[in-house]
Short mmCIF file of C-alpha atoms in Angstrom, two decimals:
data_model
loop_
_atom_site.label_atom_id
_atom_site.label_comp_id
_atom_site.label_asym_id
_atom_site.label_seq_id
_atom_site.Cartn_x
_atom_site.Cartn_y
_atom_site.Cartn_z
CA GLY T 1 82.46 111.91 -166.76
CA LYS T 2 83.96 109.02 -168.50
CA ALA T 3 84.61 105.56 -167.07
CA GLY T 4 87.72 105.31 -165.20
CA ASP T 5 87.33 109.16 -164.20
CA LEU T 6 87.95 109.34 -160.33
CA LYS T 7 85.77 111.65 -158.20
CA PRO T 8 86.88 113.14 -155.01
CA THR T 9 84.74 111.41 -152.17
CA VAL T 10 84.06 112.04 -148.49
CA LEU T 11 84.45 108.90 -146.35
CA ALA T 12 82.39 108.90 -143.30
CA LEU T 13 84.94 106.94 -140.94
CA GLU T 14 83.97 106.20 -137.33
CA LEU T 15 86.40 105.64 -134.64
CA GLU T 16 85.71 102.41 -132.99
CA GLU T 17 84.87 102.82 -128.98
CA VAL T 18 86.79 101.48 -126.67
CA THR T 19 85.19 98.65 -124.64
CA GLN T 20 86.14 97.03 -121.63
CA GLY T 21 88.31 93.58 -122.50
CA ARG T 22 89.79 94.91 -125.37
CA PHE T 23 93.53 96.03 -125.61
CA LEU T 24 95.50 98.60 -127.57
CA PHE T 25 99.36 97.67 -127.67
CA PRO T 26 99.87 95.97 -124.52
CA GLY T 27 102.85 95.96 -122.60
CA LYS T 28 103.32 93.49 -119.90
CA LEU T 29 101.18 91.24 -118.19
CA LYS T 30 102.13 89.88 -114.60
CA SER T 31 100.63 87.87 -112.01
CA VAL T 32 99.22 89.07 -108.70
CA PRO T 33 100.30 87.83 -105.59
CA GLY T 34 97.31 86.49 -103.38
CA ALA T 35 94.66 83.50 -102.64
CA THR T 36 92.77 84.78 -105.63
CA PRO T 37 94.43 84.09 -109.55
CA ARG T 38 94.42 87.56 -110.86
CA TRP T 39 96.60 89.38 -113.37
CA VAL T 40 97.47 93.07 -114.12
CA LEU T 41 98.52 94.31 -117.89
CA ALA T 42 99.82 97.20 -118.87
CA ASP T 43 97.65 98.73 -121.56
CA ALA T 44 99.93 100.95 -123.31
CA GLY T 45 97.65 102.03 -126.23
CA HIS T 46 95.04 103.00 -123.90
CA ASN T 47 97.41 104.80 -121.19
CA GLN T 48 95.95 102.46 -118.60
CA ILE T 49 96.62 99.76 -116.22
CA VAL T 50 94.18 96.66 -116.32
CA LEU T 51 93.63 94.50 -113.46
CA LEU T 52 92.01 91.14 -114.89
CA ASP T 53 90.42 87.75 -113.42
CA ASP T 54 92.02 84.41 -114.27
CA SER T 55 89.54 83.84 -116.88
CA GLY T 56 90.60 87.56 -118.77
CA LYS T 57 87.60 89.81 -117.68
CA ASP T 58 88.46 93.13 -116.61
CA LEU T 59 87.78 93.95 -112.57
CA LYS T 60 89.27 97.25 -112.59
CA ARG T 61 91.22 100.03 -115.30
CA TYR T 62 93.43 102.43 -113.68
CA GLY T 63 93.75 105.35 -115.34
CA SER T 64 91.60 107.71 -117.36
CA GLY T 65 92.22 106.53 -120.86
CA LYS T 66 93.86 109.48 -122.00
CA SER T 67 97.53 110.33 -122.28
CA GLY T 68 98.96 112.47 -119.27
CA PHE T 69 100.29 112.62 -116.16
CA ALA T 70 98.12 113.07 -113.25
CA ASP T 71 97.89 111.09 -109.70
CA GLY T 72 94.57 110.30 -107.96
CA ASP T 73 92.05 107.80 -107.96
CA ALA T 74 91.79 105.30 -110.69
CA ALA T 75 89.30 107.13 -113.07
CA ALA T 76 91.39 110.57 -112.52
CA ALA T 77 94.86 109.35 -112.80
CA THR T 78 96.46 109.30 -116.27
CA PHE T 79 99.67 107.61 -117.90
CA ASP T 80 101.68 107.54 -120.80
CA HIS T 81 102.34 104.66 -122.86
CA PRO T 82 103.11 102.48 -119.71
CA GLN T 83 105.27 99.47 -120.56
CA GLY T 84 106.14 97.76 -117.66
CA LEU T 85 104.54 96.72 -114.38
CA VAL T 86 104.96 93.94 -111.53
CA ALA T 87 102.62 93.44 -108.36
CA SER T 88 103.66 93.08 -105.33
CA GLN T 89 101.60 92.06 -101.93
CA ASP T 90 101.26 95.87 -101.10
CA ALA T 91 101.31 97.85 -104.33
CA ILE T 92 101.26 97.41 -108.15
CA PHE T 93 104.66 99.39 -109.42
CA VAL T 94 104.00 100.74 -113.07
CA ALA T 95 106.97 101.91 -115.46
CA ASP T 96 104.96 105.04 -117.05
CA THR T 97 107.48 104.75 -119.75
CA GLY T 98 106.13 107.85 -121.54
CA ASN T 99 106.22 110.57 -118.36
CA HIS T 100 109.56 109.24 -117.30
CA THR T 101 108.40 108.05 -114.06
CA ILE T 102 107.88 105.10 -111.67
CA ARG T 103 104.12 105.04 -109.94
CA LYS T 104 102.65 103.17 -107.36
CA ILE T 105 99.14 101.75 -107.30
CA THR T 106 97.66 100.88 -103.87
CA PRO T 107 95.21 98.12 -103.07
CA ASN T 108 92.77 101.04 -102.39
CA GLY T 109 93.38 102.35 -106.01
CA LEU T 110 95.53 105.22 -105.50
CA VAL T 111 97.60 106.24 -108.03
CA SER T 112 100.88 107.85 -107.20
CA THR T 113 104.22 108.73 -108.43
CA PHE T 114 106.92 106.73 -106.32
CA ALA T 115 110.21 107.87 -108.19
CA GLY T 116 110.57 110.58 -111.41
CA LEU T 117 109.29 113.97 -112.48
CA ALA T 118 106.82 113.99 -115.67
CA GLY T 119 108.27 115.02 -118.33
CA ALA T 120 112.04 115.19 -117.01
CA PRO T 121 113.99 113.02 -118.56
CA GLY T 122 117.56 112.07 -117.46
CA SER T 123 119.63 109.93 -115.36
CA SER T 124 119.89 111.26 -111.94
CA ASP T 125 119.84 109.07 -108.76
CA GLY T 126 118.07 110.74 -105.58
CA VAL T 127 114.81 110.37 -103.47
CA GLY T 128 110.99 110.37 -105.37
CA SER T 129 110.76 113.02 -107.78
CA ALA T 130 114.47 114.38 -107.24
CA ALA T 131 115.40 110.90 -109.34
CA ARG T 132 115.17 110.79 -113.21
CA PHE T 133 114.58 107.95 -115.65
CA ASN T 134 114.76 107.86 -119.39
CA SER T 135 111.86 105.79 -120.84
CA PRO T 136 111.91 103.14 -118.14
CA LYS T 137 110.31 99.70 -119.83
CA ALA T 138 110.82 96.75 -117.52
CA ILE T 139 110.37 96.74 -113.32
CA VAL T 140 110.63 93.66 -110.91
CA VAL T 141 110.45 93.72 -107.08
CA ASP T 142 112.07 91.66 -104.71
CA ASP T 143 110.82 90.03 -101.42
CA ALA T 144 112.21 92.89 -99.54
CA GLY T 145 110.52 95.36 -101.82
CA THR T 146 113.24 96.86 -103.55
CA VAL T 147 112.35 97.58 -106.80
CA PHE T 148 114.67 97.02 -109.96
CA VAL T 149 113.86 99.14 -113.28
CA GLY T 150 115.37 98.62 -116.35
CA ASP T 151 116.06 102.36 -117.59
CA THR T 152 115.85 101.52 -121.50
CA GLY T 153 117.09 105.03 -122.51
CA ASN T 154 119.88 105.58 -120.08
CA TYR T 155 120.82 101.75 -120.64
CA THR T 156 120.79 100.65 -117.20
CA VAL T 157 119.10 98.76 -114.34
CA ARG T 158 118.10 101.51 -111.48
CA LYS T 159 117.15 100.21 -107.80
CA ILE T 160 114.73 101.98 -105.82
CA THR T 161 114.31 101.35 -101.79
CA PRO T 162 111.10 100.81 -99.88
CA GLU T 163 111.84 104.50 -99.27
CA GLY T 164 111.79 105.82 -102.56
CA SER T 165 115.69 106.23 -102.56
CA VAL T 166 117.21 105.68 -106.63
CA GLY T 167 120.46 104.68 -107.02
CA THR T 168 122.09 103.11 -110.30
CA TYR T 169 122.52 99.25 -109.84
CA ALA T 170 123.99 98.30 -112.96
CA GLY T 171 125.56 99.88 -116.44
CA VAL T 172 126.30 103.44 -117.00
CA ALA T 173 124.01 106.14 -118.29
CA GLY T 174 124.22 107.14 -122.13
CA SER T 175 126.69 104.08 -122.24
CA ASN T 176 125.31 101.38 -124.27
CA GLY T 177 126.56 97.81 -125.46
CA LYS T 178 126.99 94.33 -124.58
CA GLU T 179 129.22 93.26 -121.92
CA ASP T 180 128.72 91.47 -118.73
CA GLY T 181 129.96 92.77 -115.66
CA THR T 182 128.77 93.83 -112.16
CA GLY T 183 127.83 97.18 -111.23
CA SER T 184 129.30 100.25 -113.58
CA ALA T 185 131.35 97.47 -115.81
CA ALA T 186 128.05 96.05 -117.44
CA ARG T 187 126.47 97.38 -120.34
CA PHE T 188 123.11 97.21 -121.74
CA GLN T 189 121.29 97.79 -124.79
CA GLY T 190 117.44 98.42 -125.14
CA ILE T 191 116.42 96.90 -121.85
CA ASN T 192 112.87 95.60 -122.23
CA GLY T 193 112.38 92.97 -119.37
CA LEU T 194 114.10 91.92 -116.30
#
C-alpha cells in the first residue's frame, strides 16, 4: 500500500492480574479498634473488603473478588461494589452499595447479611431482610452497637439496632434537599459520608 494507508491490526491486550495490596476504586478506609493498629478498606472495584496492617500490607481479603451476592466465609462471600464500612469491637459492618444491603463480617471471618435484601432496592423499615435500602454508601456505629447508614438512593439516614431492626432516623425517602431539621424535617442530597 501507499504511505499513510491504515491497515487493520489485532492488538494482543492482556488484563493485568489483580495482586494483593492493589486497589481499584477504593471506598472508605476506617481504623479497626484494638491494641494492634489495623485498618479496613472497601475495595469497591475488586468487590472486596481488605484488612490492612498499619504499614498498608494486606492481612485478609473478604470476598471472592467477583461481583455478586453470597454470604459465607471470606473466600466464598461476594459483594457488589461496597463503598462504606465501619469496624466495631465485634464486627465490620459494610454498606454493600450494589446489593442494597448492610453486611456484617465477624471476627472469625464469616460474612452475613445484617439488613436488607440483595437485588431489592427500596425504603421499607423492618427487621433483617424485611428492610430495604437503596445504594447505601456511608455507615457508622455508636458505642451501644447501633448502626447508622447513609442510604444514598433514598436521601435518608437509617438506624439499625443491634438486633437488626431498621428504621428511618432522618429524612424522607425519595425527598431530597438541603434542609436542616430533626427526623423527617431534615433533607439530604447524595449522602456519601457520616
